[in-house]
XYZ file of C-alpha atoms in Angstrom:
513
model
C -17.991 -4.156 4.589
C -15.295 -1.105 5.538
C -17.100 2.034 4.910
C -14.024 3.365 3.033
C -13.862 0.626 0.789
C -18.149 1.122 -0.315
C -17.566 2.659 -3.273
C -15.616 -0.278 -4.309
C -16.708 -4.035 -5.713
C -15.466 -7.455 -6.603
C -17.061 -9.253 -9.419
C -17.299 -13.321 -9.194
C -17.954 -14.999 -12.341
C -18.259 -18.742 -12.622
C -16.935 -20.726 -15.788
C -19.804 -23.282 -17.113
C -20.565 -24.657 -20.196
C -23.673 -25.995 -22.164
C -22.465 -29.732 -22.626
C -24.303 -30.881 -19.841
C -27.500 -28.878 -20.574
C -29.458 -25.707 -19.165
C -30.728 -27.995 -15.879
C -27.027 -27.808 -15.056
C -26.037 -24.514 -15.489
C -28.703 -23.513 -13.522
C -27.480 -25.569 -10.510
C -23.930 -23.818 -10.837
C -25.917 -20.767 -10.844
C -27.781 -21.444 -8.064
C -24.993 -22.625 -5.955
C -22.948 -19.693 -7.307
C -25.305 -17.056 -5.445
C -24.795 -18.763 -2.351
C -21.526 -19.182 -2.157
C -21.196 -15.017 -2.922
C -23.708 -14.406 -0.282
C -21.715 -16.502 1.894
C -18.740 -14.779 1.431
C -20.002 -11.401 2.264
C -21.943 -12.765 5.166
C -19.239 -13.933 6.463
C -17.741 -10.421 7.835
C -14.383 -11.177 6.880
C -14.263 -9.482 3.207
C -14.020 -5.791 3.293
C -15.051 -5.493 -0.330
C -18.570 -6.618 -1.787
C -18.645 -9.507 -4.061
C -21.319 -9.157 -6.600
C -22.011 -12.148 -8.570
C -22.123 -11.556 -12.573
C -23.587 -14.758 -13.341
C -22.233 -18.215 -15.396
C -19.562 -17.793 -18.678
C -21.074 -20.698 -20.759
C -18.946 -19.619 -24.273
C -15.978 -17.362 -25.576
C -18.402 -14.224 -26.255
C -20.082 -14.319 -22.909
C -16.323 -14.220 -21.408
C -15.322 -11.470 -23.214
C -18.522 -9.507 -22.418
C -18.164 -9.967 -19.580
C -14.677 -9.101 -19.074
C -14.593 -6.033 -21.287
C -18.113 -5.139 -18.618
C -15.733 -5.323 -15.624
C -12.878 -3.251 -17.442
C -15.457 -0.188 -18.029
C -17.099 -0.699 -14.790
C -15.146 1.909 -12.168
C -16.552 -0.087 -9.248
C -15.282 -2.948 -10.335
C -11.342 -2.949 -9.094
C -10.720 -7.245 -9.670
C -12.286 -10.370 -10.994
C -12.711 -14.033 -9.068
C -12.832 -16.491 -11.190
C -14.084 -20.718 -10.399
C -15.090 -23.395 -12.455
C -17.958 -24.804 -11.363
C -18.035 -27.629 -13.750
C -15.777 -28.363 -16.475
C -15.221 -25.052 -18.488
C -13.042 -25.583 -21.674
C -10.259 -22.899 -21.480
C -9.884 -21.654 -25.128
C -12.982 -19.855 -24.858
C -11.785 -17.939 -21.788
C -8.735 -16.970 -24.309
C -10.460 -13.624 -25.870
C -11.583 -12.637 -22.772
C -8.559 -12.589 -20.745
C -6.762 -10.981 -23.687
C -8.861 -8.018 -22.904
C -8.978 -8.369 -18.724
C -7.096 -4.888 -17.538
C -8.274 -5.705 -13.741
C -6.583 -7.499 -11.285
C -7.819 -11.448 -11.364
C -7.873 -13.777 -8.700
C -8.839 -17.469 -9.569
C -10.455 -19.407 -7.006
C -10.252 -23.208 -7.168
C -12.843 -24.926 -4.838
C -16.074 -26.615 -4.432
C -19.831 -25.499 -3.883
C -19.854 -28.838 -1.294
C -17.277 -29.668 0.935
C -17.026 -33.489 1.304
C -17.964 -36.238 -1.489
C -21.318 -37.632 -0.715
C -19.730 -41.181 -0.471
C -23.137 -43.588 -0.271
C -25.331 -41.772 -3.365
C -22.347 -39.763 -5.601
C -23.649 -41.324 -9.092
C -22.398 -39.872 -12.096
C -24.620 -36.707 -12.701
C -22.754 -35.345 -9.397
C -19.691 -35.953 -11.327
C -20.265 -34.131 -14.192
C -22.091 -31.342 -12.544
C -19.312 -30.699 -9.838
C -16.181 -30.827 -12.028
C -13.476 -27.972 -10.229
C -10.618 -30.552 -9.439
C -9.944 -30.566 -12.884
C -12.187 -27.855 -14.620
C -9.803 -24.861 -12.073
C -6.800 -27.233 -13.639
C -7.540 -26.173 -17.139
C -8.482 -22.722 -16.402
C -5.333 -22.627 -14.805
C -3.116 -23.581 -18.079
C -4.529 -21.453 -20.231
C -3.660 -18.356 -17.670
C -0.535 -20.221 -17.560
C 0.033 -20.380 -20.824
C -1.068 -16.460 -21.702
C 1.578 -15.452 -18.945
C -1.577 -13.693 -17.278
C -0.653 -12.536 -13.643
C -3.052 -13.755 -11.173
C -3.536 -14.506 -7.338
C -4.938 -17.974 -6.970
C -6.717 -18.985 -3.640
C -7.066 -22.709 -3.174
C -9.234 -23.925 -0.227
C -12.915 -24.713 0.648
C -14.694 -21.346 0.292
C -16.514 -21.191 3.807
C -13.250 -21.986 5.885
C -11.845 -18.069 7.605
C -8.200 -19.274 5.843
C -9.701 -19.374 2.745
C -11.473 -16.522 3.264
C -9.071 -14.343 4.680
C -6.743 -14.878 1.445
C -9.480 -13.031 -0.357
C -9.753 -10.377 2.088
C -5.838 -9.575 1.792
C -6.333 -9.649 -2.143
C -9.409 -7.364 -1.971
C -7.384 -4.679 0.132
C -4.667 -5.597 -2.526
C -6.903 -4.265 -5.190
C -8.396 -0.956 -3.627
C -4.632 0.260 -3.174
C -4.170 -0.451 -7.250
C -7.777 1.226 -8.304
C -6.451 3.993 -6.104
C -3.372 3.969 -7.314
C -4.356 4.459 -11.029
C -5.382 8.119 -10.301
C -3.466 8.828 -7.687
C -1.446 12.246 -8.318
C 1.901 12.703 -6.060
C 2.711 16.957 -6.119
C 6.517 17.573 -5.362
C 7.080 20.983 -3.659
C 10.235 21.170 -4.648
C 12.546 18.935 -6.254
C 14.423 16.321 -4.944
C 17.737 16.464 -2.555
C 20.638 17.043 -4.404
C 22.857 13.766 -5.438
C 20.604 11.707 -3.585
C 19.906 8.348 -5.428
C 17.297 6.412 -3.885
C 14.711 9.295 -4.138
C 15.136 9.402 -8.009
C 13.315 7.289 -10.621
C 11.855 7.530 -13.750
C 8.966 9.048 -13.521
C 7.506 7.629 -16.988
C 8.051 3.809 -16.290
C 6.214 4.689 -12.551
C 3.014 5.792 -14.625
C 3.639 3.173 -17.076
C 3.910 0.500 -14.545
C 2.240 1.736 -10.953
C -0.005 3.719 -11.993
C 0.397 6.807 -10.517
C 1.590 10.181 -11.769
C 4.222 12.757 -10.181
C 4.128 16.331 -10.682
C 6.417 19.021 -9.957
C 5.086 21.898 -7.805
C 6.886 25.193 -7.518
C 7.053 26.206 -3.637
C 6.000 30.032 -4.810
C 2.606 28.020 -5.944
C 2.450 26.358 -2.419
C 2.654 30.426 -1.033
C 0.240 31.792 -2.852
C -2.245 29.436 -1.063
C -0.496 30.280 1.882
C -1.412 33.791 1.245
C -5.002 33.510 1.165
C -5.677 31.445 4.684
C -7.892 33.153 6.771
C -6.104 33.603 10.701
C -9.468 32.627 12.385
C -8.898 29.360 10.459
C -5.454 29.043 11.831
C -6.939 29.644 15.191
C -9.253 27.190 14.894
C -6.878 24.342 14.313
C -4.228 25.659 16.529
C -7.334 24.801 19.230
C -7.148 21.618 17.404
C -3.291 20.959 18.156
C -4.191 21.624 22.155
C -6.995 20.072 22.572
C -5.729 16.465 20.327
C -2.246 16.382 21.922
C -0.507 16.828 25.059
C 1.650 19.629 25.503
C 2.775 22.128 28.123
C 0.550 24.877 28.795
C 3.239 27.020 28.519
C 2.819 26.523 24.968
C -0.855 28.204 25.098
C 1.022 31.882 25.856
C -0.255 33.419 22.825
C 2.957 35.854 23.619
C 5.578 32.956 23.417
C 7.704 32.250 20.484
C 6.189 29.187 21.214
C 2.999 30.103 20.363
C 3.824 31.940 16.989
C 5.802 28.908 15.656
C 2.910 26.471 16.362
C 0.453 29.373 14.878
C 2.474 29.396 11.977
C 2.840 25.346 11.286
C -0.953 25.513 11.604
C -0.964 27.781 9.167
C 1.113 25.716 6.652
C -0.907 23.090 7.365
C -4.064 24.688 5.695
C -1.727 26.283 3.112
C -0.376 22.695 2.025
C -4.138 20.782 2.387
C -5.444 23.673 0.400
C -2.968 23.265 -2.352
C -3.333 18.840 -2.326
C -7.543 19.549 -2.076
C -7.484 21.547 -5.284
C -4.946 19.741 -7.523
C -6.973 16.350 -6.424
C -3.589 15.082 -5.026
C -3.054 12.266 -2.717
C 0.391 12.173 -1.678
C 3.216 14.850 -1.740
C 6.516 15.610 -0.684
C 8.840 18.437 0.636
C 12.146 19.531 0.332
C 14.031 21.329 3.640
C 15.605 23.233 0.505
C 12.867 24.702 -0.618
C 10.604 26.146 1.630
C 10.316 30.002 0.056
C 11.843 32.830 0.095
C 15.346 32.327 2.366
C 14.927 35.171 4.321
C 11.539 34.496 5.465
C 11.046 37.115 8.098
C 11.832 39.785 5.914
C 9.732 38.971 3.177
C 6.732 36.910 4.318
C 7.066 34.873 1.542
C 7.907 31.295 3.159
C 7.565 28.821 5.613
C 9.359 29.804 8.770
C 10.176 26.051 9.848
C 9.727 23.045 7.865
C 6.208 21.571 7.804
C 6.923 18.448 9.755
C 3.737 18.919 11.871
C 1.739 19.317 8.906
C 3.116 16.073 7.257
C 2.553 14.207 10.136
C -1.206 15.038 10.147
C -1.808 14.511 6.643
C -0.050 10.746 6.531
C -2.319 10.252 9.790
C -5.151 11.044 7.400
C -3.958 9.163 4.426
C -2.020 11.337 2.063
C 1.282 9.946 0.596
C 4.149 11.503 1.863
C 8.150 11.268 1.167
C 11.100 13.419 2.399
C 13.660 15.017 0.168
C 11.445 14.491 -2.713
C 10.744 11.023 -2.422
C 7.523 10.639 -4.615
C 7.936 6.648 -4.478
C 7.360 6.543 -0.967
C 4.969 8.976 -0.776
C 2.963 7.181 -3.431
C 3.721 3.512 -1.467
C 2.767 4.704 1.802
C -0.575 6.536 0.419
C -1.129 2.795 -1.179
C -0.265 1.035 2.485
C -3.055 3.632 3.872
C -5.662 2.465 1.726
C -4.949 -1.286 2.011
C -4.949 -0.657 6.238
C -8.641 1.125 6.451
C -10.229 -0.173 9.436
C -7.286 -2.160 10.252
C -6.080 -0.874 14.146
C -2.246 -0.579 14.193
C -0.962 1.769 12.606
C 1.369 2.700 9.485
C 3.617 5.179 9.056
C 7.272 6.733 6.312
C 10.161 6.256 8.437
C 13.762 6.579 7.691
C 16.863 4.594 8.723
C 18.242 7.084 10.940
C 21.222 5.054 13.325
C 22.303 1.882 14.272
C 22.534 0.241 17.967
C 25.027 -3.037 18.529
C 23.995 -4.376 21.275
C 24.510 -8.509 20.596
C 20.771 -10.441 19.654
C 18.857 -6.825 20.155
C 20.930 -4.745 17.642
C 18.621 -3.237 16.233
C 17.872 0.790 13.789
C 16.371 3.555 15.217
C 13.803 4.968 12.451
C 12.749 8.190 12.868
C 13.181 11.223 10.319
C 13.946 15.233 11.309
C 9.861 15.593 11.671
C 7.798 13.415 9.670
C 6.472 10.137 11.672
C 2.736 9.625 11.292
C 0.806 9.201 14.630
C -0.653 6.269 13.316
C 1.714 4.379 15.196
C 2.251 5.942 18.655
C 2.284 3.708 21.610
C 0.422 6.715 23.465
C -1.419 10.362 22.532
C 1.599 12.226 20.850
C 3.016 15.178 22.494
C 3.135 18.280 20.756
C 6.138 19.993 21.511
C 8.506 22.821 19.628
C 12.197 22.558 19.523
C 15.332 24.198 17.124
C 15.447 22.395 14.221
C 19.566 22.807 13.065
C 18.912 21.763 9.321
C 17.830 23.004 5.710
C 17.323 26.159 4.508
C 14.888 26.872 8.551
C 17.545 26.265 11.139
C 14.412 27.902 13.572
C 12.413 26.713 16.596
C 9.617 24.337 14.771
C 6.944 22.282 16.131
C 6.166 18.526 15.513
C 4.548 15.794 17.340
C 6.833 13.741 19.965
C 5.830 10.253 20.556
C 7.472 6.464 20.504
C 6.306 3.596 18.381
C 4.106 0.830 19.896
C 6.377 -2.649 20.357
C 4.920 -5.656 18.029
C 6.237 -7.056 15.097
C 5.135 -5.307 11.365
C 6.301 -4.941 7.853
C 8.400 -1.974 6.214
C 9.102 -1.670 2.178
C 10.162 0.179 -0.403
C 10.546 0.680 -4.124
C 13.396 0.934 -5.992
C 14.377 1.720 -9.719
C 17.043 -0.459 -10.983
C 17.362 0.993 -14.352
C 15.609 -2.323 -16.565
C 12.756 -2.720 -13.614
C 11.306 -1.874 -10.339
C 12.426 -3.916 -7.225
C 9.927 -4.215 -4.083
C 12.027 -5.116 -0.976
C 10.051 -6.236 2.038
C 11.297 -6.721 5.518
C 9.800 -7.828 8.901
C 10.672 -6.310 11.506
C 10.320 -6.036 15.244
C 9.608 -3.020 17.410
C 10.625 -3.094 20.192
C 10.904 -0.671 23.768
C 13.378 2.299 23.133
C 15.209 3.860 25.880
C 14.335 7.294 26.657
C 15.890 10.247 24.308
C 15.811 13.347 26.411
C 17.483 14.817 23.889
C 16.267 14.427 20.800
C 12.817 15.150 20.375
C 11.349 13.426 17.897
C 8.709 10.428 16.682
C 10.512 7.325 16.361
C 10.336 3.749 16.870
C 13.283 0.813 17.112
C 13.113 -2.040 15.693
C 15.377 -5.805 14.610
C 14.748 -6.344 11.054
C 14.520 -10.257 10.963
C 15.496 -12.345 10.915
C 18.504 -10.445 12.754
C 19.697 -7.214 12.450
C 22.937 -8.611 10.464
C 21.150 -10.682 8.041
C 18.152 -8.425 7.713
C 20.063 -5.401 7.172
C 22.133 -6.237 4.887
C 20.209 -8.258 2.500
C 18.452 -4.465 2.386
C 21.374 -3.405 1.599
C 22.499 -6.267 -0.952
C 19.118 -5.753 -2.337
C 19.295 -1.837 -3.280
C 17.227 -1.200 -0.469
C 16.552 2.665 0.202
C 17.226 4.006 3.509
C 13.071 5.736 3.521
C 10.640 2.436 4.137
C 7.059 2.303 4.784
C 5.773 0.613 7.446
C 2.828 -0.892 8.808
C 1.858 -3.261 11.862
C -0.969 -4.434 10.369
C -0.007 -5.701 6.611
C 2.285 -9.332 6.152
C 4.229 -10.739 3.274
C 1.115 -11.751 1.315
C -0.346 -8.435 0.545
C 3.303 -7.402 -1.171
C 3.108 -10.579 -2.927
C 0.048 -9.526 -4.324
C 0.694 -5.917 -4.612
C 3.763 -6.954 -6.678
C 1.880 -9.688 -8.720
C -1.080 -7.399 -10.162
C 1.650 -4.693 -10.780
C 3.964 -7.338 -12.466
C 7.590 -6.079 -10.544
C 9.608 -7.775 -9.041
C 9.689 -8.214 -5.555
C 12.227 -9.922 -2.730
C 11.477 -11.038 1.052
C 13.480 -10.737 4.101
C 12.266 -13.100 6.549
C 12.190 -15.634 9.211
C 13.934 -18.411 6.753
C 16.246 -15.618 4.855
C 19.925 -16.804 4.803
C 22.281 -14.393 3.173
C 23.925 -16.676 0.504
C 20.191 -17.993 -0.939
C 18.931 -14.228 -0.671
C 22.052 -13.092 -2.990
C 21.919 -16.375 -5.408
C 17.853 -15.120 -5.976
C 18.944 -11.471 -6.667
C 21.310 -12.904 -9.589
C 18.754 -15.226 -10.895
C 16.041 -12.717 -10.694
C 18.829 -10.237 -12.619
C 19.178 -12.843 -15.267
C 15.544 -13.135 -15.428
C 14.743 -9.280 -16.214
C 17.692 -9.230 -18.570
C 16.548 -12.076 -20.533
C 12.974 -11.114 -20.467
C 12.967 -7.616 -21.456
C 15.908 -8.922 -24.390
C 12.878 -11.045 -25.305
C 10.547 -8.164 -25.694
């Protein structure tokens, strides 16, 4: 198990029934145990299973579901029928089931024992049809769900469950998780805006508003020996000239001073229990910082690289949905080795089959995904209310393929877009020193790109080596939004005919309701 998923479990309860007597249930009980211990011996589930046992009637369903509901270490439910479990008394319970489900249909043995299968075996292993009517009745109650079909010791099988387990730590952490805007968002901008109510309402997660003179009067109390301390951090973590250790440089002072809004803006997320944030190159203080003291003197790109690195949320302009998606692609990755990371559509390069975007933003790239130890460098920043020298990490993406996506608020719904995408080399950029990586959304950069664009797609994404289609199918399932792919097998005209169906869908549905 991933140490940063131990606080986390995954209850498996089997669906039985008296009929066939107690002898019986306790086989499916017995085989029940070892097909859980199986599954966590098998090194490929990051989250415990814990078995709770047979549901042999309607009350032992619901008390068992309503268990797992009040249970905080309980963040999903597998569900398999053993033997033939009638489905109206699973009816209560699921009425009541507020965690994620996942219904497993397989067998305790993998092949029919052809020379002695008699008819007890029958009756006792019953799944090809007993998962069929366990799967109407969620069916018929509408009930979202993940199901998993496959023999539960094969790695296929088992790696489903893994990507739905990951699937489910991002939601339980998602159902606290607190997003603090310093600042509001860019002015006129659309794609950073949302309602904020139907986030909570749906996702989960909450979004406050944080005044930046709150942000400085944390900033006011850091200690300089603590500054010191991590600006030995920057120099001994990252490559950089050793020019830039001239304590007399302006240099020096600007990286001092990013350090120092580094412990200003941790400070601030460790006391409100935050998890994500976002900033504003707006609103950074008082305008004329030198003056007054009261400000950032550059904006706190360093700082919001190191922080996504470490797993808070984080969007620019204001963008609490990507700061609250990327915080939620953090948590699914733990202990996976690639890399994740906000980026930004930032230009386009035509160049035939390798067209491709560079994504980068002014500062804010998470190391996660360097191709090499970042270099820590300070250069003029032209933009926002700092036009000053300001420090950030410079490094380059590693090449491999991924997937980036975002959010969006339509008005009736939320939209999930998800792209892959290739990285690939980028030429050198002597001048502009910044993170960044290039990549070909797929299946081409004219089809990919513009069924983003078709889509609503915003020009922030979030992106990750390491995650695939599946866990945004689940992600979107538990979370009940709607959610589009751009693929391999995308072709523009099928891609737009789905957007109008799924827009005749929503209507329809929430006309219904």
């Amino acid at each position: 198990m991933i140490k940063a998923f131990e606080n986390y479990e995954i209850w498996f309860i089997t669906g039985a029934q008296l009929l066939y007597g107690g002898d019986a249930v306790k086989q499916v009980d017995g085989h029940s145990k070892e097909m859980v211990a199986g599954l966590n011996d098998s090194g490929r589930l990051p989250i415990k299973v814990v078995y709770k046992g047979t549901a042999n009637s309607s009350k032992e369903v619901s008390e068992l579901f309503a268990a797992a509901n009040n249970e905080k270490k309980c963040i999903g439910v597998i569900t398999w029928m053993h033997t033939f479990s009638p489905a109206k008394m699973w009816i209560h319970g699921l009425q009541i089931l507020h965690k994620p489900l996942l219904h497993l249909h397989t067998q305790y043995n993998a092949e029919i024992p052809w020379d002695s299968i008699d008819m007890d075996f029958m009756n006792l292993n019953q799944s090809a049809h007993g998962d069929r009517e366990f799967g109407h009745i969620i069916s018929r109650m509408r009930i979202r769900r993940k199901l998993v079909v496959g023999y539960w010791k094969e790695e296929k099988t088992q790696n489903h469950i893994a990507v739905w387990e990951r699937v489910c730590a991002a939601w339980a952490d998602a159902q606290d998780m607190l997003i603090l805007r310093f600042g509001d968002q860019m002015n006129n901008v659309a794609v950073t805006d949302g309602d904020k109510v139907a986030a909570e309402q749906v996702l989960g997660y909450h979004v406050d508003y944080c005044p930046f003179s709150e942000v400085l009067s944390y900033f006011k109390e850091i200690k300089d020996a603590d500054v010191d301390n991590l600006v030995a951090t920057y120099f001994n973590e990252y490559d950089h000239d050793s020019s830039l250790e001239d304590k007399t440089s302006e240099a020096y002072k600007k990286v001092w001073n990013a350090a120092k809004a580094e412990l200003a803006l941790r400070a601030i997320l460790k006391a409100k229990g935050a998890k994500g944030f976002t900033t504003n190159f707006d609103d950074l203080g008082d305008v004329d910082v030198e003056r007054s003291g009261m400000g950032f003197d550059q904006i706190p790109g360093l700082a919001s690289q190191r922080l996504m690195a470490e797993g808070y949320g984080f969007g620019a302009e204001g963008d609490w949905k990507s700061a609250a998606l990327y915080r939620s692609i953090w948590v699914m990755t733990q202990g996976m080795p690639n890399g994740c990371s906000f980026l930004e559509d930032y230009t386009l390069n035509f160049n035939g089959e390798q067209s491709s975007i560079l994504q980068s933003h002014m500062l804010e790239v998470s190391p996660l995904i360097a191709a090499s130890k970042p270099r820590l460098e300070v250069h003029f920043l032209g933009i926002g209310v700092r036009k000053s020298q300001t420090a950030r990490l410079v490094f380059t993406s590693k090449v491999g393929t991924g997937v980036t996506a975002t959010v969006v608020d339509l008005g009736n719904r939320f939209r999930m877009i998800v792209n892959d995408v290739k990285c690939i080399e980028p030429k050198a950029l002597p001048k502009l020193p910044v993170a960044s990586a290039l990549w070909i959304p797929q299946p081409n950069f004219e089809v990919g790109a513009g069924c983003w664009i078709y889509a609503g797609g915003t020009h922030h994404s979030c992106f990750s080596y390491d995650l695939t289609e599946e866990y945004w199918q689940d992600y979107a399932e538990i979370a009940g939004i709607e959610c589009v792919f751009i693929n391999e097998n995308t072709k523009v005209d099928e891609f737009r005919k789905e957007l109008r169906f799924n827009e005749v869908y929503y209507m329809l549905n929430k006309a219904l309701l």
